Amino acid sequence: MLLLTAIYAPCVIVAAIFAGSLTDRTGRFKWCLVTATLAFAIGAVLGAVTGSWTGVTILAILTGLGYGAYASTSMTMAIHLLPDSERRARDLSLINVADLSAIALGPIAAATSISLSGYPAVFITSGILTIASGAIITAIKNAH
């Protein structure tokens, strides 16, 4: 686990810096977010079908890159789309509550899924939900 974290963490950092800089320069968010969700989803589904060290290493790289790019770009897009500059702090606090709720509820959902269907179901479900989030992003108006 320590080795996988040592692979995953730098991927998150590099992707966040690269994607954040690129979206700042281009002002385009959707392509980066959709690409990030695809990378993360492929990595997640890989967790359901591989048992090899190479497969798990690729999973760590893909999910790290996907999460890093998504985290930096989604927050940037959210700030860009906030309608009222006088209520941004309140609006951002609601976004953070939504993010933290997912982080808090994720382990409970994963534990339930593992007990009912095993680990592959968790990986497949996370891949499907990630692809769904990428599809939802394409419907956001006023974002490029």
PDB file of C-alpha atoms in Angstrom:
ATOM      1  CA  MET A   1       0.000   0.000   0.000  1.00  0.00           C
ATOM      2  CA  LEU A   2       2.864   2.352   0.784  1.00  0.00           C
ATOM      3  CA  LEU A   3       4.372   1.770  -2.661  1.00  0.00           C
ATOM      4  CA  LEU A   4       1.042   2.420  -4.354  1.00  0.00           C
ATOM      5  CA  THR A   5       0.629   5.639  -2.394  1.00  0.00           C
ATOM      6  CA  ALA A   6       4.138   6.647  -3.459  1.00  0.00           C
ATOM      7  CA  ILE A   7       3.016   6.162  -7.074  1.00  0.00           C
ATOM      8  CA  TYR A   8      -0.466   7.675  -6.721  1.00  0.00           C
ATOM      9  CA  ALA A   9       0.420  10.876  -4.822  1.00  0.00           C
ATOM     10  CA  PRO A  10       2.921  12.335  -7.321  1.00  0.00           C
ATOM     11  CA  CYS A  11       0.486  11.547 -10.147  1.00  0.00           C
ATOM     12  CA  VAL A  12      -2.204  13.564  -8.346  1.00  0.00           C
ATOM     13  CA  ILE A  13       0.155  16.508  -7.853  1.00  0.00           C
ATOM     14  CA  VAL A  14       1.518  16.519 -11.416  1.00  0.00           C
ATOM     15  CA  ALA A  15      -1.934  16.198 -12.960  1.00  0.00           C
ATOM     16  CA  ALA A  16      -3.385  18.938 -10.742  1.00  0.00           C
ATOM     17  CA  ILE A  17      -0.621  21.374 -11.648  1.00  0.00           C
ATOM     18  CA  PHE A  18      -0.692  20.523 -15.349  1.00  0.00           C
ATOM     19  CA  ALA A  19      -4.489  20.496 -15.726  1.00  0.00           C
ATOM     20  CA  GLY A  20      -4.955  23.606 -13.598  1.00  0.00           C
ATOM     21  CA  SER A  21      -2.365  25.533 -15.600  1.00  0.00           C
ATOM     22  CA  LEU A  22      -3.761  24.349 -18.906  1.00  0.00           C
ATOM     23  CA  THR A  23      -7.350  25.247 -18.073  1.00  0.00           C
ATOM     24  CA  ASP A  24      -6.209  28.651 -16.773  1.00  0.00           C
ATOM     25  CA  ARG A  25      -4.497  29.356 -20.097  1.00  0.00           C
ATOM     26  CA  THR A  26      -7.289  28.036 -22.317  1.00  0.00           C
ATOM     27  CA  GLY A  27     -10.361  28.816 -20.210  1.00  0.00           C
ATOM     28  CA  ARG A  28     -11.746  25.407 -21.245  1.00  0.00           C
ATOM     29  CA  PHE A  29     -12.848  23.016 -18.522  1.00  0.00           C
ATOM     30  CA  LYS A  30     -15.075  20.317 -19.972  1.00  0.00           C
ATOM     31  CA  TRP A  31     -12.494  18.485 -22.083  1.00  0.00           C
ATOM     32  CA  CYS A  32     -10.157  18.233 -19.111  1.00  0.00           C
ATOM     33  CA  LEU A  33     -12.876  17.034 -16.754  1.00  0.00           C
ATOM     34  CA  VAL A  34     -14.171  14.440 -19.197  1.00  0.00           C
ATOM     35  CA  THR A  35     -10.625  13.195 -19.864  1.00  0.00           C
ATOM     36  CA  ALA A  36      -9.965  13.051 -16.117  1.00  0.00           C
ATOM     37  CA  THR A  37     -13.132  11.053 -15.471  1.00  0.00           C
ATOM     38  CA  LEU A  38     -12.226   8.601 -18.237  1.00  0.00           C
ATOM     39  CA  ALA A  39      -8.704   8.087 -16.837  1.00  0.00           C
ATOM     40  CA  PHE A  40     -10.084   7.543 -13.341  1.00  0.00           C
ATOM     41  CA  ALA A  41     -12.853   5.225 -14.563  1.00  0.00           C
ATOM     42  CA  ILE A  42     -10.453   3.061 -16.587  1.00  0.00           C
ATOM     43  CA  GLY A  43      -8.189   2.790 -13.560  1.00  0.00           C
ATOM     44  CA  ALA A  44     -11.099   1.898 -11.311  1.00  0.00           C
ATOM     45  CA  VAL A  45     -12.449  -0.794 -13.618  1.00  0.00           C
ATOM     46  CA  LEU A  46      -8.919  -2.157 -13.974  1.00  0.00           C
ATOM     47  CA  GLY A  47      -9.090  -2.861 -10.246  1.00  0.00           C
ATOM     48  CA  ALA A  48     -11.923  -5.295 -10.883  1.00  0.00           C
ATOM     49  CA  VAL A  49     -10.109  -7.290 -13.558  1.00  0.00           C
ATOM     50  CA  THR A  50      -6.481  -7.370 -12.475  1.00  0.00           C
ATOM     51  CA  GLY A  51      -4.668  -9.061  -9.688  1.00  0.00           C
ATOM     52  CA  SER A  52      -1.177  -8.392 -10.944  1.00  0.00           C
ATOM     53  CA  TRP A  53       1.269  -5.866  -9.544  1.00  0.00           C
ATOM     54  CA  THR A  54       1.555  -4.236 -12.978  1.00  0.00           C
ATOM     55  CA  GLY A  55      -2.217  -3.850 -13.208  1.00  0.00           C
ATOM     56  CA  VAL A  56      -2.490  -2.340  -9.746  1.00  0.00           C
ATOM     57  CA  THR A  57       0.393   0.022 -10.530  1.00  0.00           C
ATOM     58  CA  ILE A  58      -1.390   1.195 -13.682  1.00  0.00           C
ATOM     59  CA  LEU A  59      -4.568   1.600 -11.594  1.00  0.00           C
ATOM     60  CA  ALA A  60      -2.657   3.878  -9.175  1.00  0.00           C
ATOM     61  CA  ILE A  61      -1.233   5.944 -12.037  1.00  0.00           C
ATOM     62  CA  LEU A  62      -4.553   6.352 -13.880  1.00  0.00           C
ATOM     63  CA  THR A  63      -6.618   7.139 -10.799  1.00  0.00           C
ATOM     64  CA  GLY A  64      -3.945   9.540  -9.546  1.00  0.00           C
ATOM     65  CA  LEU A  65      -3.800  11.401 -12.842  1.00  0.00           C
ATOM     66  CA  GLY A  66      -7.584  11.410 -13.161  1.00  0.00           C
ATOM     67  CA  TYR A  67      -8.207  12.593  -9.622  1.00  0.00           C
ATOM     68  CA  GLY A  68      -5.536  15.296  -9.745  1.00  0.00           C
ATOM     69  CA  ALA A  69      -6.813  16.737 -13.009  1.00  0.00           C
ATOM     70  CA  TYR A  70     -10.428  16.517 -11.870  1.00  0.00           C
ATOM     71  CA  ALA A  71      -9.836  18.087  -8.454  1.00  0.00           C
ATOM     72  CA  SER A  72      -8.041  21.146  -9.789  1.00  0.00           C
ATOM     73  CA  THR A  73     -10.247  21.710 -12.813  1.00  0.00           C
ATOM     74  CA  SER A  74     -13.627  21.055 -11.184  1.00  0.00           C
ATOM     75  CA  MET A  75     -13.006  23.637  -8.472  1.00  0.00           C
ATOM     76  CA  THR A  76     -11.821  26.151 -11.054  1.00  0.00           C
ATOM     77  CA  MET A  77     -14.939  25.576 -13.156  1.00  0.00           C
ATOM     78  CA  ALA A  78     -17.192  25.857 -10.113  1.00  0.00           C
ATOM     79  CA  ILE A  79     -15.667  29.202  -9.170  1.00  0.00           C
ATOM     80  CA  HIS A  80     -15.938  30.384 -12.773  1.00  0.00           C
ATOM     81  CA  LEU A  81     -19.638  29.511 -12.889  1.00  0.00           C
ATOM     82  CA  LEU A  82     -20.682  31.058  -9.568  1.00  0.00           C
ATOM     83  CA  PRO A  83     -23.231  33.736 -10.437  1.00  0.00           C
ATOM     84  CA  ASP A  84     -22.907  36.163  -7.551  1.00  0.00           C
ATOM     85  CA  SER A  85     -19.489  37.427  -6.456  1.00  0.00           C
ATOM     86  CA  GLU A  86     -20.917  38.604  -3.116  1.00  0.00           C
ATOM     87  CA  ARG A  87     -22.061  35.075  -2.199  1.00  0.00           C
ATOM     88  CA  ARG A  88     -19.022  33.114  -3.412  1.00  0.00           C
ATOM     89  CA  ALA A  89     -17.821  32.131   0.057  1.00  0.00           C
ATOM     90  CA  ARG A  90     -21.224  30.690   0.969  1.00  0.00           C
ATOM     91  CA  ASP A  91     -21.551  28.968  -2.398  1.00  0.00           C
ATOM     92  CA  LEU A  92     -18.055  27.473  -2.129  1.00  0.00           C
ATOM     93  CA  SER A  93     -18.843  26.217   1.361  1.00  0.00           C
ATOM     94  CA  LEU A  94     -21.828  24.327  -0.084  1.00  0.00           C
ATOM     95  CA  ILE A  95     -19.588  22.829  -2.770  1.00  0.00           C
ATOM     96  CA  ASN A  96     -17.113  21.760  -0.088  1.00  0.00           C
ATOM     97  CA  VAL A  97     -19.901  20.179   1.981  1.00  0.00           C
ATOM     98  CA  ALA A  98     -20.964  18.196  -1.084  1.00  0.00           C
ATOM     99  CA  ASP A  99     -17.364  17.056  -1.667  1.00  0.00           C
ATOM    100  CA  LEU A 100     -16.847  16.118   1.968  1.00  0.00           C
ATOM    101  CA  SER A 101     -20.187  14.288   2.096  1.00  0.00           C
ATOM    102  CA  ALA A 102     -19.047  12.063  -0.750  1.00  0.00           C
ATOM    103  CA  ILE A 103     -15.751  11.420   1.021  1.00  0.00           C
ATOM    104  CA  ALA A 104     -17.577  10.580   4.248  1.00  0.00           C
ATOM    105  CA  LEU A 105     -20.214   8.353   2.643  1.00  0.00           C
ATOM    106  CA  GLY A 106     -17.904   6.608   0.157  1.00  0.00           C
ATOM    107  CA  PRO A 107     -16.338   4.201   2.667  1.00  0.00           C
ATOM    108  CA  ILE A 108     -19.773   3.253   3.995  1.00  0.00           C
ATOM    109  CA  ALA A 109     -21.046   2.552   0.479  1.00  0.00           C
ATOM    110  CA  ALA A 110     -17.849   0.648  -0.359  1.00  0.00           C
ATOM    111  CA  ALA A 111     -18.041  -1.488   2.789  1.00  0.00           C
ATOM    112  CA  THR A 112     -21.669  -2.331   2.052  1.00  0.00           C
ATOM    113  CA  SER A 113     -20.862  -3.206  -1.546  1.00  0.00           C
ATOM    114  CA  ILE A 114     -17.871  -5.337  -0.537  1.00  0.00           C
ATOM    115  CA  SER A 115     -19.951  -7.274   1.976  1.00  0.00           C
ATOM    116  CA  LEU A 116     -22.710  -7.895  -0.588  1.00  0.00           C
ATOM    117  CA  SER A 117     -20.749  -8.456  -3.796  1.00  0.00           C
ATOM    118  CA  GLY A 118     -17.009  -8.332  -3.147  1.00  0.00           C
ATOM    119  CA  TYR A 119     -14.254  -5.987  -4.222  1.00  0.00           C
ATOM    120  CA  PRO A 120     -14.787  -6.181  -8.009  1.00  0.00           C
ATOM    121  CA  ALA A 121     -18.257  -4.671  -7.581  1.00  0.00           C
ATOM    122  CA  VAL A 122     -16.776  -1.652  -5.800  1.00  0.00           C
ATOM    123  CA  PHE A 123     -14.318  -1.022  -8.609  1.00  0.00           C
ATOM    124  CA  ILE A 124     -16.917  -1.482 -11.347  1.00  0.00           C
ATOM    125  CA  THR A 125     -19.444   0.725  -9.537  1.00  0.00           C
ATOM    126  CA  SER A 126     -16.894   3.491  -9.032  1.00  0.00           C
ATOM    127  CA  GLY A 127     -15.962   3.311 -12.713  1.00  0.00           C
ATOM    128  CA  ILE A 128     -19.596   3.557 -13.796  1.00  0.00           C
ATOM    129  CA  LEU A 129     -20.338   6.449 -11.434  1.00  0.00           C
ATOM    130  CA  THR A 130     -17.211   8.262 -12.601  1.00  0.00           C
ATOM    131  CA  ILE A 131     -18.229   7.919 -16.251  1.00  0.00           C
ATOM    132  CA  ALA A 132     -21.703   9.184 -15.314  1.00  0.00           C
ATOM    133  CA  SER A 133     -20.169  12.258 -13.692  1.00  0.00           C
ATOM    134  CA  GLY A 134     -18.168  12.917 -16.859  1.00  0.00           C
ATOM    135  CA  ALA A 135     -21.360  12.684 -18.909  1.00  0.00           C
ATOM    136  CA  ILE A 136     -23.155  15.085 -16.568  1.00  0.00           C
ATOM    137  CA  ILE A 137     -20.318  17.596 -16.942  1.00  0.00           C
ATOM    138  CA  THR A 138     -20.964  17.842 -20.671  1.00  0.00           C
ATOM    139  CA  ALA A 139     -24.470  19.164 -19.914  1.00  0.00           C
ATOM    140  CA  ILE A 140     -23.243  22.142 -17.862  1.00  0.00           C
ATOM    141  CA  LYS A 141     -24.068  25.370 -19.616  1.00  0.00           C
ATOM    142  CA  ASN A 142     -21.743  28.407 -19.662  1.00  0.00           C
ATOM    143  CA  ALA A 143     -18.673  26.214 -19.288  1.00  0.00           C
ATOM    144  CA  HIS A 144     -16.366  25.495 -22.146  1.00  0.00           C
TER     145      HIS A 144
END
